[in-house]
Amino acid sequence: MVFTLSIIGMIGAIAMLKYRQQVGDMMGEAGWMSAFGGVYNFVVILAIFILFWSITSLTGTQDVLFRPFLYLFPGGARMGVGQ
């Protein structure tokens, strides 16, 4: 199941990159998207994130790639503490 969803995620991310204008028009522009440079840049960033997530799910390396993001959240696991 993980393999199938990862492949679908990779195909979807590539489709989002190719058709970013249509996806952006379908999503609509919200005020908070201006921090990312607009709706089309947000679609690109989202597609890249989904692509990386799918690749790491296939290889089983989510913990390696996403470990630095735990420092952004309060109460996130710290490296070397209890591990």
C-alpha atoms as one frame of an Amber mdcrd trajectory, in Angstrom:
protein
   0.000   0.000   0.000   2.838   2.406   0.840   4.499   1.620  -2.481   1.315
   2.367  -4.425   0.597   5.622  -2.588   4.192   6.752  -3.022   4.079   6.159
  -6.755   0.734   8.000  -6.971   2.230  10.853  -4.929   5.217  11.131  -7.259
   3.007  11.151 -10.350   0.689  13.694  -8.730   3.593  15.955  -7.748   4.988
  15.912 -11.281   1.511  16.661 -12.637   1.223  19.573 -10.177   4.503  20.965
 -11.475   3.469  20.572 -15.091  -0.041  21.997 -14.644   0.676  24.504 -11.848
  -1.363  27.265 -13.461  -4.481  25.131 -13.691  -3.978  23.787 -10.146  -3.382
  27.301  -8.824  -6.484  28.619 -10.534  -8.493  25.737  -9.101  -7.180  26.415
  -5.569  -7.659  30.157  -5.679  -5.421  32.712  -4.018  -5.584  33.188  -0.273
  -3.982  36.059   1.590  -1.425  33.879   3.370  -0.075  32.575   0.055   1.554
  35.942  -0.621   4.210  34.936   1.920   5.223  32.163  -0.492   5.210  34.434
  -3.540   1.673  33.742  -4.663  -0.461  30.750  -5.425   1.712  29.394  -8.242
   4.870  29.382  -6.130   2.934  27.703  -3.341   1.865  24.965  -5.765   5.510
  24.436  -6.762   6.655  24.261  -3.125   3.828  21.867  -2.260   4.633  19.641
  -5.249   8.324  19.476  -4.308   7.406  18.606  -0.715   5.052  15.828  -1.880
   7.716  14.515  -4.258  10.355  14.353  -1.505   7.881  12.762   0.897   6.985
  10.092  -1.667  10.616   9.290  -2.409  11.482   8.991   1.279   8.431   6.788
   1.839   9.641   4.429  -0.881  13.142   4.222   0.563  12.087   4.251   4.225
  14.174   7.306   5.126  11.518   9.717   6.397  13.249  10.065   9.745  16.528
  11.141   8.127  15.040  13.771   5.822  12.427  15.203   8.166  14.452  15.128
  11.415  15.473  18.828  11.113  11.795  19.849  10.958  11.281  18.522  14.490
  13.324  21.453  15.795  10.690  23.845  14.478   7.914  22.424  16.666   7.810
  22.815  20.430   8.040  19.494  22.208   9.538  17.793  19.156  12.058  15.031
  19.703  15.599  16.263  20.115  18.561  14.348  18.794  20.511  12.617  21.538
  17.836  13.082  24.203  16.320   9.755  25.181  17.251   8.052  21.958
